GROMACS .gro file of C-alpha atoms in nm:
model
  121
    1UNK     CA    1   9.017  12.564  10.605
    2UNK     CA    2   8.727  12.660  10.411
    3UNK     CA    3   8.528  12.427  10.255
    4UNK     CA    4   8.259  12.521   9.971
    5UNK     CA    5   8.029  12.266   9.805
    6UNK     CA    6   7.896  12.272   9.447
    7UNK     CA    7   7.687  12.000   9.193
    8UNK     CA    8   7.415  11.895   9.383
    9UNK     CA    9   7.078  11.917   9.249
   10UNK     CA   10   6.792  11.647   9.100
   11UNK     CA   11   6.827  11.342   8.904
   12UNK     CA   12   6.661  11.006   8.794
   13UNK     CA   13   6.763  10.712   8.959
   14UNK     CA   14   6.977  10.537   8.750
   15UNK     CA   15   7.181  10.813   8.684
   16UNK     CA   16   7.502  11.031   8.719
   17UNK     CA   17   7.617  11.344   8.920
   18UNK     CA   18   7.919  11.478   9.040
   19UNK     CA   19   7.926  11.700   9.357
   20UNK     CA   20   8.299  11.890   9.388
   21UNK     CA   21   8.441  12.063   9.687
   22UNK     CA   22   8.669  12.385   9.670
   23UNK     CA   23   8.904  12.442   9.980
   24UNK     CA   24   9.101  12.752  10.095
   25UNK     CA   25   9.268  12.904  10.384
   26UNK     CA   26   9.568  12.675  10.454
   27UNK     CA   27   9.748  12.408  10.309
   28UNK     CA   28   9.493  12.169  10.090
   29UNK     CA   29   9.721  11.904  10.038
   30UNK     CA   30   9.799  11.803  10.405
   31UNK     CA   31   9.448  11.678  10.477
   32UNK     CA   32   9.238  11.394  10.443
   33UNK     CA   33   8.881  11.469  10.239
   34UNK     CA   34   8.563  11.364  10.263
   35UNK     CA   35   8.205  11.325  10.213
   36UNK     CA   36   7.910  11.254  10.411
   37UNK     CA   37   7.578  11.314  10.390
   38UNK     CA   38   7.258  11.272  10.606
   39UNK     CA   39   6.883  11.199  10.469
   40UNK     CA   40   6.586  11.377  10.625
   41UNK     CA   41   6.533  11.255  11.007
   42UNK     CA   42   6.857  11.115  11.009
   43UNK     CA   43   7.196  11.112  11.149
   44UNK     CA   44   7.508  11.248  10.887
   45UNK     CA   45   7.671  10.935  10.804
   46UNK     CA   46   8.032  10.839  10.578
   47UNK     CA   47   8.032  10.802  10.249
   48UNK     CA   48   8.353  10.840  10.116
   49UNK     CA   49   8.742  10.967  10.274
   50UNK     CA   50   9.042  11.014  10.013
   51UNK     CA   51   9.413  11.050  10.219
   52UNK     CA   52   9.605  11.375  10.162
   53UNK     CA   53   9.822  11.205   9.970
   54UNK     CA   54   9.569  11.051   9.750
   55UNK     CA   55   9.702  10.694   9.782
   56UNK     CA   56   9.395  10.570   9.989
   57UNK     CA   57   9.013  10.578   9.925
   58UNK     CA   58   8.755  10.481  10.172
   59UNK     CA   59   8.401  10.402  10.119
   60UNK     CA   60   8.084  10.331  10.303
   61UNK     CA   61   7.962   9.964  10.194
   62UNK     CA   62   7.644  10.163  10.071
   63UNK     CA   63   7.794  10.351   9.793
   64UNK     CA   64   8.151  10.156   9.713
   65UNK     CA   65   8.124  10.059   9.364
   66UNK     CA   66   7.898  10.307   9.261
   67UNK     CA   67   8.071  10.657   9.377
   68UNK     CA   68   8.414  10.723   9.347
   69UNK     CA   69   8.621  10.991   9.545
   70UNK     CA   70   8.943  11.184   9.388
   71UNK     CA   71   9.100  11.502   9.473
   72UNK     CA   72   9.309  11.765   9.275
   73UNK     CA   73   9.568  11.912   9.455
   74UNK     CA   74   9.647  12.184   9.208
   75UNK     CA   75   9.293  12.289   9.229
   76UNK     CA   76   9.224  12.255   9.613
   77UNK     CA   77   8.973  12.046   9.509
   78UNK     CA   78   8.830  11.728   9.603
   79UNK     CA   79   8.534  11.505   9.388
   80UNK     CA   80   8.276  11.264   9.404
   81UNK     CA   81   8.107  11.123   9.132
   82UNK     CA   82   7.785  10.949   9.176
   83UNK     CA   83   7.703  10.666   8.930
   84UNK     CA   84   7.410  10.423   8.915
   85UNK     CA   85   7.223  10.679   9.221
   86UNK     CA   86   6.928  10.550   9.417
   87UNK     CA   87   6.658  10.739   9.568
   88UNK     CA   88   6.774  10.639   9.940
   89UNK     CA   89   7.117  10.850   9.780
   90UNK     CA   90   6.914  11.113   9.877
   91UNK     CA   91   7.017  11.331  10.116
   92UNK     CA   92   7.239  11.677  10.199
   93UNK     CA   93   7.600  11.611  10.115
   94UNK     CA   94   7.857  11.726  10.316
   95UNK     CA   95   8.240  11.805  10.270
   96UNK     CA   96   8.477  11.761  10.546
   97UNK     CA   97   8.866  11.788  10.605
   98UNK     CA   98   9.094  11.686  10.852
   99UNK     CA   99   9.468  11.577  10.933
  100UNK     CA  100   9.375  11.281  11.132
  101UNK     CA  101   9.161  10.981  11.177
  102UNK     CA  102   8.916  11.215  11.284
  103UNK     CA  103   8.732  11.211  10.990
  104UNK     CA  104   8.641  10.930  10.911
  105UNK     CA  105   8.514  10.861  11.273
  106UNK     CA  106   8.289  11.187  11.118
  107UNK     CA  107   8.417  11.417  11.357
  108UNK     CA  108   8.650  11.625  11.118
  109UNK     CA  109   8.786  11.979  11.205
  110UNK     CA  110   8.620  12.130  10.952
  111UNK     CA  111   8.329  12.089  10.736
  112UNK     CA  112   8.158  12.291  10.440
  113UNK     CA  113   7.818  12.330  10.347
  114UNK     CA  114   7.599  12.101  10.219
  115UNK     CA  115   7.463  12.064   9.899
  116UNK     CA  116   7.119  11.880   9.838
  117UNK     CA  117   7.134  11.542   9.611
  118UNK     CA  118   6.754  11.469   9.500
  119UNK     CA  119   6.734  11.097   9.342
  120UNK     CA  120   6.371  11.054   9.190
  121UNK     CA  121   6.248  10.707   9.133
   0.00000   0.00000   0.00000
């Protein structure tokens, strides 16, 4: 699977952005999704997991009410939009897939590149 990032870039804290995540190579709708992202001098940590089948959503207690994961299988796609964003939101985002638990235990089989979210305060 390859994983491709897009939407990152600088905004005011308060506000809104939307990262997306293309996939390709096998078969998009038989894996988990994810995000993660890690902040200068820091480790890569969760944010958000969506199941395959789209029936289940996880969050990191950081972000849950304020982001919200969704995927498009038709598009090979998977979403997170970022509401009410904080400057310690910033930090490289990260896609990631897997068929298993692996993921959210942030040891996925495959990740994509990351894509720098700037919150200004």
């Amino acid at each position: 699977v390859q994983l491709q990032a897009f939407g990152g870039g600088l905004v005011q804290a308060g506000g809104s952005l939307s990262l997306s995540c293309a996939a390709s190579g096998r078969t998009f709708s038989r894996y988990h999704m994810g995000w993660f992202r890690q902040a200068p001098g820091k480790e890569r940590e969760f944010v958000a997991a969506i199941s395959w089948s789209g029936g289940r959503t996880y969050y990191a207690d950081s972000v849950k009410g304020r982001f919200t994961i969704s995927r498009d299988d038709a598009k090979n796609t998977v979403y997170l939009q970022m509401t009410s964003l904080r400057p310690e939101d910033t930090a490289v985002y990260y896609c990631a897939a897997d068929q298993s638990g692996r993921l959210r235990l942030g040891v996925p089989a495959y990740w994509g590149q990351g894509t720098q979210v700037t919150v200004s305060s």
